[in-house]
Short mmCIF file of C-alpha atoms in Angstrom, two decimals:
data_model
loop_
_atom_site.label_atom_id
_atom_site.label_comp_id
_atom_site.label_asym_id
_atom_site.label_seq_id
_atom_site.Cartn_x
_atom_site.Cartn_y
_atom_site.Cartn_z
CA MET A 1 50.79 76.85 76.40
CA PHE A 2 54.45 76.36 77.11
CA ARG A 3 54.93 80.11 77.52
CA ARG A 4 51.97 80.29 80.01
CA LEU A 5 53.49 77.48 82.09
CA HIS A 6 56.89 79.20 82.13
CA PHE A 7 55.30 82.48 83.22
CA SER A 8 53.40 80.77 86.07
CA ILE A 9 56.55 79.10 87.42
CA HIS A 10 58.45 82.36 87.24
CA ARG A 11 55.78 84.20 89.28
CA ARG A 12 55.72 81.48 91.96
CA PHE A 13 59.54 81.61 92.25
CA LYS A 14 59.48 85.37 92.78
CA PHE A 15 56.77 85.00 95.42
CA MET A 16 58.85 82.40 97.33
CA VAL A 17 61.97 84.59 97.25
CA LEU A 18 60.09 87.65 98.51
CA THR A 19 58.48 85.58 101.25
CA LEU A 20 61.88 84.31 102.44
CA LEU A 21 63.31 87.83 102.48
CA PHE A 22 60.34 89.08 104.48
CA LEU A 23 60.67 86.29 107.06
CA THR A 24 64.40 86.96 107.35
CA PHE A 25 63.75 90.65 108.00
CA VAL A 26 61.10 89.90 110.63
CA LEU A 27 63.43 87.41 112.39
CA HIS A 28 66.36 89.89 112.56
CA PHE A 29 64.07 92.65 113.77
CA ALA A 30 62.75 90.41 116.56
CA LEU A 31 66.27 89.47 117.63
CA ASP A 32 67.39 93.11 117.73
CA VAL A 33 64.41 94.11 119.83
CA PHE A 34 65.04 91.26 122.25
CA SER A 35 68.75 92.09 122.57
CA PHE A 36 68.04 95.78 123.12
CA SER A 37 65.50 95.04 125.83
CA THR A 38 67.92 92.79 127.76
CA THR A 39 70.87 95.22 127.69
CA VAL A 40 69.25 98.64 127.91
CA SER A 41 65.73 98.26 129.19
CA CYS A 42 66.74 95.88 131.96
CA SER A 43 67.00 97.77 135.24
CA CYS A 44 69.51 95.22 136.64
CA PRO A 45 69.12 96.36 140.25
CA HIS A 46 72.16 94.48 141.64
CA GLU A 47 75.19 92.43 140.60
CA ASN A 48 73.37 89.13 141.18
CA HIS A 49 70.82 89.87 138.48
CA PRO A 50 70.61 86.84 136.08
CA ARG A 51 71.79 88.89 133.12
CA ALA A 52 74.32 91.03 134.93
CA LYS A 53 77.26 88.70 134.33
CA THR A 54 76.53 88.57 130.62
CA HIS A 55 75.55 92.10 129.70
CA MET A 56 77.01 94.40 132.33
CA VAL A 57 80.57 95.72 131.93
CA LYS A 58 81.96 95.40 135.42
CA LYS A 59 85.13 97.37 136.17
CA SER A 60 87.76 95.62 138.22
CA PRO A 61 88.89 97.14 141.53
CA LEU A 62 92.30 97.79 139.95
CA ALA A 63 90.88 99.69 136.98
CA ARG A 64 88.74 101.80 139.33
CA ALA A 65 91.72 102.45 141.59
CA LEU A 66 93.85 103.65 138.69
CA GLN A 67 91.10 105.92 137.40
CA ASP A 68 90.44 107.38 140.83
CA PHE A 69 94.18 107.78 141.47
CA SER A 70 94.82 109.49 138.15
CA GLY A 71 92.36 112.17 139.11
CA SER A 72 93.64 112.63 142.64
CA ASN A 73 95.96 115.25 144.04
CA GLY A 74 98.86 112.83 144.29
CA SER A 75 98.48 111.84 147.93
CA SER A 76 100.35 108.79 149.13
CA VAL A 77 97.12 107.39 150.63
CA ASP A 78 95.61 106.88 147.20
CA GLY A 79 98.87 105.30 146.06
CA SER A 80 98.72 102.68 148.79
CA GLN A 81 95.12 101.89 147.89
CA MET A 82 96.17 101.36 144.30
CA LEU A 83 98.92 98.97 145.39
CA LYS A 84 96.44 96.90 147.40
CA ALA A 85 94.30 96.62 144.29
CA LEU A 86 97.34 95.51 142.32
CA GLU A 87 97.95 92.65 144.73
CA GLY A 88 94.33 91.55 144.45
CA SER A 89 94.19 91.27 140.65
CA PRO A 90 97.70 91.18 139.14
CA LYS A 91 96.66 89.91 135.69
CA ILE A 92 93.87 92.32 134.85
CA PHE A 93 95.97 94.48 132.49
CA ASN A 94 96.87 91.53 130.27
CA SER A 95 93.43 91.79 128.67
CA SER A 96 91.88 95.16 129.43
CA TRP A 97 94.94 97.22 128.42
CA LYS A 98 96.14 95.06 125.56
CA LYS A 99 95.16 97.71 123.00
CA TYR A 100 96.72 100.61 124.92
CA GLN A 101 97.68 103.43 122.56
CA GLY A 102 99.62 106.65 122.92
CA SER A 103 102.83 107.49 124.73
CA LYS A 104 103.28 105.28 127.79
CA LEU A 105 106.28 107.37 128.85
CA GLU A 106 104.32 110.61 128.74
CA SER A 107 101.45 108.97 130.61
CA LEU A 108 103.89 107.68 133.25
CA PHE A 109 105.38 111.11 133.90
CA GLN A 110 101.88 112.59 134.22
CA HIS A 111 100.93 110.05 136.89
CA PRO A 112 100.48 111.46 140.42
CA LEU A 113 103.33 109.27 141.71
CA TYR A 114 105.63 111.28 139.44
CA ASN A 115 104.15 114.61 140.44
CA SER A 116 104.30 114.54 144.23
CA LEU A 117 105.22 117.85 145.81
CA MET A 118 108.85 118.49 146.69
CA PRO A 119 109.95 120.26 149.88
CA THR A 120 110.42 124.00 149.63
CA ILE A 121 113.93 124.72 148.36
CA LYS A 122 115.65 127.12 150.72
CA GLU A 123 118.90 128.95 150.04
CA GLU A 124 120.88 126.46 152.12
CA ASP A 125 119.38 123.63 150.03
CA LYS A 126 120.91 124.97 146.80
CA LEU A 127 124.32 123.80 145.65
CA PHE A 128 125.15 127.32 144.44
CA ARG A 129 124.00 130.74 145.58
CA VAL A 130 124.03 133.16 142.68
CA ASN A 131 124.49 136.70 143.92
CA ALA A 132 123.24 139.23 141.39
CA GLU A 133 125.68 141.86 142.68
CA GLU A 134 128.81 139.71 142.32
CA ARG A 135 130.62 138.68 139.19
CA PHE A 136 132.35 135.32 139.30
CA THR A 137 135.37 134.48 137.14
CA LEU A 138 135.95 130.84 136.39
CA ARG A 139 139.69 131.34 136.12
CA GLY A 140 139.66 132.67 139.66
CA SER A 141 138.15 129.43 140.91
CA ASP A 142 141.42 127.52 140.28
CA SER A 143 139.37 125.07 138.23
CA GLU A 144 140.97 124.09 134.95
CA GLU A 145 137.82 122.25 133.90
CA TRP A 146 135.84 125.51 133.85
CA VAL A 147 138.24 127.17 131.38
CA SER A 148 137.81 126.44 127.68
CA ALA A 149 140.63 126.87 125.16
CA GLY A 150 142.44 129.30 127.45
CA VAL A 151 139.56 131.80 127.44
CA GLU A 152 138.48 133.43 130.67
CA PHE A 153 134.75 133.01 131.23
CA VAL A 154 132.78 135.35 133.49
CA LEU A 155 129.59 134.09 135.07
CA PRO A 156 126.89 136.32 133.54
CA THR A 157 125.37 137.60 136.77
CA GLY A 158 124.44 141.16 137.56
CA ASP A 159 124.18 143.01 134.26
CA THR A 160 123.35 139.87 132.26
CA ALA A 161 120.04 138.04 132.68
CA ALA A 162 120.09 134.43 133.87
CA ASP A 163 118.41 133.42 130.62
CA THR A 164 121.73 133.96 128.85
CA TYR A 165 123.54 131.36 130.94
CA PRO A 166 124.77 128.36 128.93
CA THR A 167 122.62 125.26 129.43
CA TRP A 168 125.30 123.33 131.31
CA LEU A 169 125.60 126.19 133.82
CA LYS A 170 121.83 126.32 134.33
CA PHE A 171 121.95 122.59 135.01
CA HIS A 172 124.65 123.10 137.66
CA ILE A 173 122.82 125.98 139.32
CA GLY A 174 119.62 123.91 139.52
CA ILE A 175 121.18 121.15 141.65
CA ASN A 176 119.82 121.08 145.19
CA ARG A 177 119.75 118.91 148.29
CA TYR A 178 116.92 116.71 147.01
CA GLU A 179 117.55 116.18 143.31
CA LEU A 180 120.10 116.51 140.54
CA TYR A 181 117.44 117.97 138.25
CA PRO A 182 113.64 118.49 138.50
CA ARG A 183 111.19 115.94 137.12
CA GLN A 184 109.87 118.15 134.33
CA ASP A 185 113.08 120.09 133.76
CA PRO A 186 112.94 121.59 130.21
CA LEU A 187 116.72 122.01 130.28
CA ILE A 188 117.48 118.29 130.06
CA PRO A 189 116.35 117.75 126.43
CA ILE A 190 118.22 120.90 125.41
CA LEU A 191 121.39 119.78 127.20
CA LEU A 192 121.19 116.32 125.61
CA LYS A 193 120.82 117.83 122.15
CA GLU A 194 123.74 120.20 122.67
CA MET A 195 126.05 117.42 123.87
CA SER A 196 125.18 115.29 120.84
CA THR A 197 125.52 118.01 118.20
CA GLN A 198 127.77 120.86 119.34
CA ARG A 199 131.15 121.33 117.74
CA ILE A 200 134.00 119.81 119.75
CA LEU A 201 136.85 122.22 120.52
CA ASN A 202 139.21 119.87 122.29
CA SER A 203 139.52 116.21 123.31
CA VAL A 204 141.97 114.93 125.89
CA GLN A 205 142.20 111.69 127.82
CA LYS A 206 140.71 111.64 131.30
CA PRO A 207 143.48 110.73 133.75
CA GLY A 208 143.10 107.67 135.94
CA GLY A 209 140.63 104.86 135.55
CA THR A 210 140.98 101.37 134.15
CA GLN A 211 139.72 102.14 130.63
CA LEU A 212 140.05 104.97 128.13
CA LYS A 213 137.73 107.97 128.44
CA LEU A 214 137.91 111.38 126.80
CA LEU A 215 137.17 114.85 128.15
CA MET A 216 135.51 116.93 125.46
CA THR A 217 135.11 120.71 125.48
CA PHE A 218 132.37 122.62 123.61
CA PRO A 219 132.11 126.23 122.37
CA ASN A 220 129.84 127.30 125.26
CA TYR A 221 132.54 126.37 127.80
CA GLY A 222 130.75 123.19 128.74
CA GLN A 223 132.50 119.84 129.04
CA ALA A 224 131.43 116.22 128.83
CA LEU A 225 132.86 112.76 129.36
CA PHE A 226 133.03 110.55 126.25
CA LYS A 227 133.08 106.76 126.63
CA PRO A 228 133.75 105.03 123.29
CA MET A 229 131.99 101.93 122.01
CA LYS A 230 133.93 98.76 122.84
CA GLN A 231 131.52 95.98 121.90
CA GLU A 232 128.24 95.35 120.08
CA ARG A 233 124.92 95.69 121.88
CA ASP A 234 123.95 92.03 121.52
CA GLN A 235 127.33 90.77 122.76
CA GLU A 236 126.97 89.30 126.25
CA THR A 237 129.73 89.28 128.83
CA PRO A 238 131.31 85.79 128.88
CA PRO A 239 130.20 83.80 131.96
CA ASP A 240 133.79 83.28 133.10
CA PHE A 241 134.55 87.01 133.23
CA PHE A 242 134.95 88.61 136.66
CA TYR A 243 133.01 91.84 137.16
CA PHE A 244 136.21 93.83 137.61
CA SER A 245 137.65 92.70 134.27
CA ASP A 246 134.54 93.38 132.20
CA PHE A 247 134.35 96.04 129.48
CA GLU A 248 132.68 99.36 130.12
CA ARG A 249 129.82 99.78 127.68
CA HIS A 250 128.81 103.13 126.25
CA ASN A 251 125.20 102.01 125.77
CA SER A 252 125.03 101.05 129.44
CA GLU A 253 125.81 104.64 130.43
CA ILE A 254 123.02 105.89 128.17
CA ALA A 255 120.49 103.29 129.32
CA ALA A 256 121.36 103.88 132.98
CA PHE A 257 120.45 107.57 132.68
CA HIS A 258 117.07 106.73 131.15
CA LEU A 259 116.35 104.00 133.71
CA ASP A 260 117.34 106.26 136.61
CA ARG A 261 114.92 108.88 135.30
CA ILE A 262 112.08 106.38 134.80
CA LEU A 263 112.54 105.12 138.37
CA ASP A 264 112.28 108.80 139.42
CA PHE A 265 115.65 108.77 141.17
CA ARG A 266 117.18 111.48 138.95
CA ARG A 267 120.67 110.97 140.40
CA ILE A 268 122.60 110.32 137.18
CA PRO A 269 123.86 113.31 135.16
CA PRO A 270 122.35 113.51 131.64
CA VAL A 271 123.91 111.11 129.11
CA VAL A 272 123.36 110.92 125.36
CA GLY A 273 124.80 108.95 122.46
CA ARG A 274 126.98 110.58 119.82
CA LEU A 275 128.76 109.55 116.63
CA ILE A 276 132.14 111.27 116.39
CA ASN A 277 134.81 111.52 113.72
CA ILE A 278 138.00 110.25 115.36
CA THR A 279 140.20 112.22 112.97
CA ARG A 280 138.39 115.55 113.08
CA ASP A 281 137.04 115.49 116.68
CA VAL A 282 139.97 113.88 118.50
CA ARG A 283 143.27 113.44 116.66
CA ASP A 284 143.34 116.84 114.93
CA LEU A 285 142.18 118.73 118.04
CA THR A 286 143.84 117.06 120.98
CA THR A 287 146.48 118.83 123.03
CA ASP A 288 147.24 115.53 124.77
CA LYS A 289 150.58 114.43 123.31
CA LYS A 290 150.43 110.98 124.91
CA LEU A 291 147.02 110.36 123.41
CA PHE A 292 148.13 111.65 120.00
CA LYS A 293 151.01 109.18 119.85
CA THR A 294 148.61 106.20 120.10
CA PHE A 295 146.84 106.94 116.78
CA TYR A 296 147.53 104.70 113.79
CA ILE A 297 145.95 103.33 110.61
CA SER A 298 144.91 99.68 110.83
CA PRO A 299 145.46 97.07 108.06
CA ALA A 300 141.77 97.57 107.21
CA ASN A 301 142.56 101.25 106.59
CA ASN A 302 140.60 102.40 109.65
CA VAL A 303 141.74 105.13 112.04
CA CYS A 304 142.52 103.66 115.48
CA PHE A 305 143.85 104.78 118.86
CA TYR A 306 144.21 103.24 122.32
CA GLY A 307 145.48 105.89 124.78
CA GLU A 308 147.03 105.11 128.15
CA CYS A 309 145.23 103.49 131.09
CA SER A 310 145.48 100.63 133.61
CA TYR A 311 143.68 98.05 131.44
CA TYR A 312 142.59 97.65 127.83
CA CYS A 313 144.86 100.41 126.50
CA SER A 314 147.00 98.63 123.91
CA THR A 315 146.95 97.76 120.24
CA GLU A 316 145.07 94.56 121.16
CA HIS A 317 142.23 96.67 122.56
CA ALA A 318 142.44 99.63 120.20
CA LEU A 319 139.37 101.66 119.34
CA CYS A 320 138.88 101.84 115.58
CA GLY A 321 136.52 103.87 113.47
CA LYS A 322 134.67 102.88 110.30
CA PRO A 323 136.86 104.23 108.76
CA ASP A 324 137.04 107.08 111.26
CA LEU A 325 133.51 107.21 112.71
CA LEU A 326 133.03 105.91 116.24
CA GLU A 327 130.00 106.02 118.49
CA GLY A 328 130.03 106.52 122.23
CA SER A 329 128.23 108.03 125.22
CA VAL A 330 128.55 111.68 126.21
CA ALA A 331 127.85 112.45 129.88
CA ALA A 332 127.35 115.93 131.32
CA PHE A 333 129.97 117.01 133.81
CA LEU A 334 129.04 117.73 137.39
CA PRO A 335 130.34 121.01 138.86
CA ASP A 336 134.07 120.90 139.38
CA THR A 337 135.14 119.78 142.85
CA ALA A 338 136.90 123.13 143.34
CA LEU A 339 133.44 124.72 143.34
CA ALA A 340 131.29 121.93 144.78
CA LYS A 341 133.21 119.38 146.80
CA ARG A 342 132.04 115.79 146.70
CA LYS A 343 132.65 113.11 149.27
CA SER A 344 133.36 109.53 148.24
CA TRP A 345 131.88 106.77 150.41
CA ARG A 346 132.89 103.14 150.36
CA SER A 347 129.81 100.97 149.86
CA PRO A 348 129.10 98.58 152.79
CA TRP A 349 128.18 95.97 150.17
CA ARG A 350 131.38 96.42 148.22
CA ARG A 351 132.73 93.21 146.66
CA SER A 352 136.14 91.86 147.58
CA TYR A 353 137.63 92.34 144.09
CA HIS A 354 139.53 89.14 144.69
CA LYS A 355 139.25 85.99 142.61
CA SER A 356 138.65 83.71 145.60
CA LYS A 357 137.92 85.77 148.74
CA LYS A 358 134.41 86.88 149.66
CA ALA A 359 133.31 90.07 151.38
CA ASP A 360 131.75 90.00 154.87
CA TRP A 361 128.21 90.60 153.60
CA GLU A 362 128.46 87.50 151.39
CA THR A 363 129.01 85.19 154.36
CA ASN A 364 127.06 86.92 157.14
CA PRO A 365 123.23 86.94 156.66
CA ASN A 366 122.88 89.37 159.60
CA TYR A 367 125.36 91.81 158.11
CA CYS A 368 122.76 94.59 157.79
CA GLU A 369 122.26 94.74 161.56
CA THR A 370 125.80 96.06 161.83
CA VAL A 371 125.28 98.55 159.00
CA LYS A 372 122.10 99.94 160.61
CA VAL A 373 123.98 101.12 163.70
CA THR A 374 127.01 102.43 161.81
CA PRO A 375 127.17 106.12 160.78
CA PRO A 376 125.99 107.50 158.42
CA TYR A 377 123.46 104.67 158.00
CA ASP A 378 122.07 104.96 161.53
CA GLU A 379 120.03 108.08 160.72
CA GLY A 380 118.39 109.91 157.85
CA THR A 381 117.58 108.18 154.57
CA ARG A 382 121.13 107.11 153.70
CA LEU A 383 120.46 103.37 154.03
CA LEU A 384 117.24 103.63 152.02
CA ASP A 385 119.04 105.66 149.34
CA LEU A 386 121.69 102.95 149.13
CA ILE A 387 118.97 100.32 148.70
CA ASP A 388 117.55 102.44 145.85
CA LEU A 389 120.99 102.31 144.26
CA SER A 390 121.15 98.53 144.64
CA LEU A 391 117.79 98.23 142.83
CA LEU A 392 119.14 100.30 139.94
CA ASP A 393 122.23 98.08 139.80
CA PHE A 394 120.15 94.90 139.87
CA PHE A 395 118.08 96.09 136.91
CA MET A 396 121.32 96.71 135.01
CA GLY A 397 123.19 93.67 136.31
CA ASN A 398 125.97 95.97 137.57
CA GLN A 399 128.21 94.28 140.17
CA ASP A 400 130.86 97.02 140.11
CA ARG A 401 129.48 99.42 142.72
CA HIS A 402 132.37 99.82 145.15
CA HIS A 403 131.90 103.53 145.98
CA TYR A 404 129.29 106.26 145.71
CA GLU A 405 129.47 110.04 146.12
CA THR A 406 127.48 112.87 147.71
CA PHE A 407 127.82 116.64 147.64
CA GLU A 408 129.76 117.54 150.76
CA LYS A 409 127.80 120.74 151.33
CA PHE A 410 124.61 118.86 152.19
CA GLY A 411 126.16 116.46 154.68
CA ASN A 412 124.18 113.26 155.28
CA GLU A 413 120.80 114.80 154.36
CA THR A 414 120.99 114.46 150.58
CA PHE A 415 120.77 112.00 147.69
CA LEU A 416 123.49 109.69 146.38
CA LEU A 417 125.10 110.33 143.01
CA HIS A 418 124.73 107.29 140.72
CA LEU A 419 127.95 107.60 138.71
CA ASP A 420 130.02 105.17 136.59
CA ASN A 421 127.43 102.80 135.14
CA GLY A 422 129.46 101.41 132.24
CA ARG A 423 129.52 97.84 133.55
CA GLY A 424 125.78 97.37 133.40
CA PHE A 425 123.67 95.51 130.84
CA GLY A 426 126.35 92.92 130.20
CA ARG A 427 124.17 89.81 130.64
CA HIS A 428 120.47 89.68 129.90
CA SER A 429 120.19 85.92 130.46
CA GLN A 430 121.42 85.98 134.06
CA ASP A 431 119.98 87.70 137.14
CA ASP A 432 122.55 88.21 139.89
CA LEU A 433 120.57 88.10 143.13
CA SER A 434 123.64 89.03 145.17
CA ILE A 435 123.22 92.62 143.93
CA LEU A 436 119.95 92.70 145.91
CA ALA A 437 121.75 91.89 149.17
CA PRO A 438 120.99 95.31 150.76
CA LEU A 439 117.26 94.80 150.18
CA GLN A 440 117.25 91.13 151.14
CA GLN A 441 119.31 91.56 154.32
CA CYS A 442 117.81 94.85 155.54
CA CYS A 443 114.22 94.34 154.37
CA ARG A 444 113.75 98.07 153.98
CA ILE A 445 112.53 100.13 151.03
CA LYS A 446 111.09 103.58 150.51
CA LYS A 447 107.34 103.50 150.10
CA SER A 448 107.59 105.93 147.18
CA THR A 449 110.06 103.60 145.45
CA LEU A 450 107.84 100.59 146.03
CA GLN A 451 104.77 102.38 144.67
CA ARG A 452 106.60 103.29 141.47
CA LEU A 453 107.89 99.74 141.05
CA GLU A 454 104.36 98.40 141.45
CA LEU A 455 103.14 100.89 138.87
CA LEU A 456 105.86 99.87 136.39
CA ASP A 457 104.70 96.28 136.76
CA THR A 458 101.30 97.11 135.22
CA GLU A 459 100.55 97.00 131.50
CA PRO A 460 99.86 100.72 130.90
CA TYR A 461 103.31 101.57 132.29
CA ARG A 462 105.27 98.37 131.59
CA LEU A 463 108.92 99.03 132.41
CA SER A 464 110.27 97.50 129.21
CA ASP A 465 107.83 99.56 127.14
CA VAL A 466 108.61 102.92 128.72
CA MET A 467 112.34 102.18 128.54
CA ARG A 468 112.06 101.24 124.87
CA GLU A 469 110.17 104.46 124.18
CA SER A 470 112.58 106.61 126.18
CA LEU A 471 115.68 105.09 124.56
CA SER A 472 114.19 105.57 121.09
CA MET A 473 114.80 109.30 121.49
CA ASP A 474 118.57 108.83 121.64
CA PRO A 475 120.55 109.53 118.43
CA LEU A 476 122.15 106.06 118.58
CA THR A 477 118.91 104.12 119.01
CA PRO A 478 118.49 101.21 119.53
CA ILE A 479 120.48 101.43 122.75
CA LEU A 480 119.51 98.08 124.28
CA SER A 481 118.71 94.84 122.50
CA GLU A 482 115.24 93.39 123.02
CA PRO A 483 116.40 90.63 125.44
CA HIS A 484 117.85 93.32 127.76
CA LEU A 485 114.55 95.23 127.72
CA LEU A 486 112.54 92.10 128.53
CA ALA A 487 115.00 91.26 131.31
CA LEU A 488 113.95 94.49 133.04
CA ASP A 489 110.40 93.16 133.47
CA ARG A 490 111.69 89.85 134.80
CA ARG A 491 113.97 91.56 137.31
CA LEU A 492 111.18 93.86 138.42
CA GLY A 493 109.14 90.78 139.31
CA ILE A 494 112.07 89.41 141.31
CA ILE A 495 112.39 92.65 143.29
CA LEU A 496 108.67 92.68 144.12
CA ASN A 497 108.85 89.06 145.24
CA VAL A 498 111.74 89.90 147.59
CA VAL A 499 109.66 92.73 149.06
CA LYS A 500 106.70 90.35 149.54
CA GLU A 501 108.94 87.93 151.43
CA CYS A 502 110.07 90.81 153.64
CA PHE A 503 106.42 91.70 154.25
CA LYS A 504 105.77 88.16 155.44
CA LYS A 505 108.80 88.17 157.68
CA GLU A 506 108.63 91.64 159.25
CA GLY A 507 105.30 93.16 158.24
CA PRO A 508 104.61 95.93 155.68
CA HIS A 509 104.96 98.79 158.18
CA GLN A 510 108.47 97.69 159.15
CA VAL A 511 109.56 97.28 155.52
CA ALA A 512 107.99 100.17 153.55
CA PHE A 513 108.92 103.55 155.06
CA GLU A 514 106.89 106.72 154.58
CA ASP A 515 109.88 108.56 153.19
CA LEU A 516 108.00 111.54 151.73
CA ALA A 517 106.12 112.28 154.95
CA MET A 518 109.35 112.03 156.92
CA LEU A 519 111.10 114.22 154.38
CA TYR A 520 108.54 116.99 154.86
CA LYS A 521 108.52 116.69 158.65
CA GLY A 522 112.29 116.33 159.00
CA ARG A 523 111.93 113.16 161.02
CA LYS A 524 114.59 110.45 161.22
CA LEU A 525 114.02 106.93 159.93
#
């Protein structure tokens, strides 16, 4: 009897369990059918449908604008539409692009804003005209910088194909009125690699200047400028230092090249980091007797040298290896001035370089009105190009922009060379608004520059992210500390706010100039 009772209870328990499982299955099935009918079967004729806000995935105007623009032919009209969408919903990328994957840098350079058509390059727009029937001897150019180790080098024209030119020479020949190098130039990565790895034939001190720099010569007759490391990357410039007494930083030169390229200016010669052996690559090779005499072994048994210059060339500021390894920046040389003359221009917003006196632009808020009517700023794009340069300097925190250069051959109708960027990236915790004086006082900016800045302020192309990715390709990575990278985003926001204030004061059409359209038509600004 006990066994029969146990069997009956066991059967009832099984029946209850099976019943519960069946009810659970029926309930889930009903819920799935109901959910499917509300999301798929619903016709949802308009946005005000009761379920539209819950079940429809509505794309923001900004997301649609970016998608449409990415598939466009790169016209500036689509770019302006995208910028209007940016103003309407500035925070959309914080959520929708949070899980962005892939190369942001590659995506940036594929964007239509970075693929706009350039004007047709005519013969008069080229820095050099290579005549296939003439042979050019570097020694005959009276340029010592084009002669390596006393060997006469003949430009391989005529019988020799252009493909056999050394990379540095191809870079020089490619310079034109509008750009130092093309956007997608395959030569730049090759040139950077060569400068960072090629055997050094000779190292001498560059004459002049306030701090020590070396001229290095390579086996392919190319030359580069070496700026040695003077301080650590996370070491900020003391707040009491004047801009003219600050150190020149090798990582600033490297970062400036990458930033200039990301902003699509392309006005800084290629720069790359390199680790050299002071003994093998400098002391044992140099023909500079004055430089050789400054070498010594420190108490820590490291190889040191200090050279001769106006400042920071003494045993107190010696450059020491570990024990003889020293990192620095290597910058490609521009064509020698004997072959391509350059003109130096004093910047209208040059600082006084005095401990107590201020420059005119610092005390006169209407200073730009005088600049606008003063040659060469009264025509062409010269003033707008100078404002581009001030934006680059503001990103870097560089106050030491007293002069700039242009290629004399192209007159006033050409770009500015962005040289000597060693005094940038000294302070990440301070934003010097005085560097933006040209933009603030003139309230002018190229529309193409503004569009790229707006693009770099969105999550898929965040400036700090693309800079971090670009700098990671350098042999000495990391080049900038994280606070410096994040400061770029903060400073970008400041620049855009200044432009917005100018819009309110003078109107968008008076502030943002259609520089590309004017470039194609040859019109004056």
